[in-house]
Short mmCIF file of C-alpha atoms in Angstrom, two decimals:
data_model
loop_
_atom_site.label_atom_id
_atom_site.label_comp_id
_atom_site.label_asym_id
_atom_site.label_seq_id
_atom_site.Cartn_x
_atom_site.Cartn_y
_atom_site.Cartn_z
CA MET A 196 53.75 -116.94 77.19
CA HIS A 197 55.65 -115.72 80.24
CA ALA A 198 54.27 -116.08 83.74
CA LEU A 199 53.97 -113.01 85.92
CA VAL A 200 56.57 -113.11 88.69
CA ARG A 201 56.75 -110.98 91.82
CA ILE A 202 60.22 -109.95 92.93
CA GLY A 203 60.22 -107.80 96.03
CA GLY A 204 57.40 -105.34 95.39
CA ALA A 205 57.56 -105.50 91.59
CA THR A 206 55.51 -107.70 89.29
CA VAL A 207 57.38 -108.55 86.10
CA GLU A 208 56.46 -110.58 83.03
CA ARG A 209 59.56 -112.71 83.32
CA ALA A 210 62.33 -112.96 85.83
CA LEU A 211 65.95 -112.76 84.75
CA THR A 212 68.03 -115.28 86.67
CA CYS A 213 71.71 -115.15 87.57
CA GLN A 214 73.47 -118.18 86.11
CA HIS A 215 75.91 -118.23 89.05
CA CYS A 216 73.54 -118.29 92.03
CA SER A 217 69.95 -118.45 90.69
CA LEU A 218 68.82 -115.11 92.16
CA SER A 219 66.12 -113.45 90.04
CA PHE A 220 65.92 -109.81 88.94
CA PRO A 221 63.15 -107.78 87.29
CA ASP A 222 65.37 -106.14 84.67
CA GLU A 223 68.69 -106.54 82.86
CA ALA A 224 70.33 -103.55 84.57
CA ARG A 225 69.87 -105.04 88.03
CA LEU A 226 70.91 -108.48 86.83
CA GLY A 227 74.05 -106.94 85.27
CA ARG A 228 75.01 -105.16 88.50
CA HIS A 229 74.49 -108.39 90.41
CA VAL A 230 76.49 -110.57 87.97
CA ARG A 231 79.51 -108.29 88.42
CA MET A 232 79.56 -109.42 92.06
CA HIS A 233 80.64 -112.85 90.84
CA SER A 234 83.50 -111.32 88.84
CA TYR A 235 87.08 -111.30 90.04
CA ASP A 236 87.48 -107.72 88.82
CA ARG A 237 87.36 -105.80 92.09
CA PRO A 238 89.27 -102.55 91.56
CA PHE A 239 88.60 -100.90 94.94
CA ARG A 240 91.21 -102.05 97.48
CA CYS A 241 90.97 -101.70 101.25
CA GLN A 242 93.70 -99.57 102.81
CA PHE A 243 93.67 -101.74 105.96
CA CYS A 244 93.65 -105.32 104.63
CA ALA A 245 93.79 -107.40 101.45
CA VAL A 246 90.06 -107.15 100.62
CA SER A 247 89.07 -105.79 97.20
CA CYS A 248 85.57 -104.56 96.39
CA LEU A 249 83.43 -104.28 93.31
CA THR A 250 82.28 -100.71 94.01
CA ARG A 251 83.52 -97.71 95.98
CA GLN A 252 80.36 -97.89 98.10
CA HIS A 253 81.14 -101.49 99.08
CA LEU A 254 84.69 -100.43 99.95
CA VAL A 255 83.47 -97.60 102.20
CA HIS A 256 81.13 -100.02 103.96
CA HIS A 257 83.93 -102.60 104.35
CA GLU A 258 86.46 -100.09 105.68
CA ARG A 259 83.99 -99.15 108.41
CA THR A 260 84.59 -102.63 109.85
CA HIS A 261 88.16 -101.45 110.51
CA THR A 262 87.41 -97.91 111.66
CA GLY A 263 84.33 -98.74 113.71
CA GLU A 264 82.43 -95.85 112.12
CA ARG A 265 78.65 -96.30 112.46
CA PRO A 266 77.01 -93.17 111.05
CA TYR A 267 73.47 -94.57 110.75
CA LYS A 268 71.60 -94.23 114.07
CA CYS A 269 68.41 -96.09 114.95
CA PRO A 270 65.58 -93.67 115.83
CA TYR A 271 64.09 -96.21 118.24
CA CYS A 272 67.08 -97.39 120.28
CA PRO A 273 70.79 -96.62 120.86
CA ASN A 274 72.04 -98.96 118.10
CA ALA A 275 74.06 -97.56 115.21
CA PHE A 276 75.11 -99.17 111.93
CA SER A 277 77.83 -98.93 109.32
CA SER A 278 75.38 -98.99 106.40
CA LYS A 279 71.93 -97.64 105.66
CA THR A 280 70.86 -101.12 104.55
CA ASN A 281 71.72 -102.59 107.95
CA LEU A 282 69.86 -99.76 109.68
CA THR A 283 66.77 -100.30 107.52
CA ARG A 284 66.82 -104.03 108.29
CA HIS A 285 67.16 -103.29 112.02
CA VAL A 286 64.39 -100.66 112.09
CA ARG A 287 61.98 -103.31 110.80
CA SER A 288 62.53 -105.18 114.09
CA HIS A 289 60.95 -102.16 115.82
CA THR A 290 58.20 -101.35 113.31
CA GLY A 291 57.20 -104.88 112.33
CA GLU A 292 57.35 -103.91 108.65
CA ARG A 293 57.50 -106.92 106.32
CA PRO A 294 57.64 -105.49 102.80
CA TYR A 295 58.44 -108.70 100.91
CA ARG A 296 55.26 -110.78 100.49
CA CYS A 297 54.94 -114.19 98.85
CA HIS A 298 52.38 -113.95 96.06
CA ARG A 299 51.45 -117.62 96.48
CA CYS A 300 50.73 -117.89 100.21
CA SER A 301 50.90 -114.27 101.47
CA ILE A 302 53.60 -114.88 104.08
CA ALA A 303 55.62 -111.66 104.43
CA PHE A 304 59.31 -111.20 105.20
CA THR A 305 61.59 -108.43 106.41
CA GLN A 306 64.31 -109.27 103.88
CA LYS A 307 64.14 -110.00 100.15
CA THR A 308 66.58 -112.89 100.51
CA HIS A 309 64.20 -114.58 102.96
CA LEU A 310 61.38 -114.30 100.41
CA ILE A 311 63.59 -115.76 97.66
CA THR A 312 64.54 -118.70 99.88
CA HIS A 313 60.90 -119.21 100.92
CA SER A 314 59.69 -119.18 97.31
CA ARG A 315 61.68 -122.36 96.68
CA ILE A 316 59.08 -124.20 98.77
CA HIS A 317 56.55 -123.42 96.04
CA THR A 318 58.80 -123.80 92.99
CA GLY A 319 60.78 -126.84 94.12
CA GLU A 320 63.94 -125.04 93.00
CA ARG A 321 67.12 -126.60 94.38
CA PRO A 322 70.01 -124.45 93.13
CA HIS A 323 72.69 -125.80 95.47
CA ARG A 324 74.03 -128.99 93.88
CA CYS A 325 76.47 -131.51 95.29
CA ASP A 326 79.47 -131.92 93.00
CA ARG A 327 79.98 -135.52 94.19
CA CYS A 328 76.51 -137.00 93.70
CA SER A 329 73.13 -136.11 92.24
CA CYS A 330 71.72 -134.42 95.36
CA ALA A 331 70.49 -130.83 95.20
CA PHE A 332 69.19 -128.53 97.92
CA SER A 333 67.16 -125.36 98.26
CA LEU A 334 69.43 -124.04 101.03
CA LYS A 335 73.20 -123.70 100.93
CA CYS A 336 73.45 -124.76 104.58
CA ALA A 337 71.68 -128.03 103.68
CA LEU A 338 74.25 -128.67 100.94
CA LEU A 339 77.10 -128.00 103.37
CA ARG A 340 75.56 -130.40 105.91
CA HIS A 341 75.16 -132.99 103.12
CA MET A 342 78.80 -132.58 102.01
CA LYS A 343 79.88 -133.89 105.42
CA THR A 344 78.37 -137.26 104.48
CA HIS A 345 81.04 -137.55 101.78
CA GLU A 346 83.93 -136.93 104.20
CA GLY A 347 86.12 -139.96 104.80
CA ARG A 348 84.85 -141.83 101.74
#
């Protein structure tokens, strides 16, 4: 029997997990798109630097860091953004919207990644493992801080 899992706003019978980074997805199509991010096959090359991207959309967003183009304007303040995703995230700072809610304790978050990180409190998941000892951490920054304890040994 599979447990019901909430991912973002969707409830799914089982979560599909990326073997590279432990992120969970509600269906195989989304998992497949995500897994390609870990691939070295990045056919879209930046005309300004050596960066290569997985999709044309990612390339357009990246190239805006060179051109300074910010076509997405905030309706609440003068800020503008290079991607619609960044605008949406920013607008939530004005509206207070928190669409990603933990199904275990009801805390809500503005970003899906914050919910995923928070959920590790409940699951005990520690996907970031030290390659020098048996320690594992729920946050990558905690692993990086831990790795400094191995320096000079």
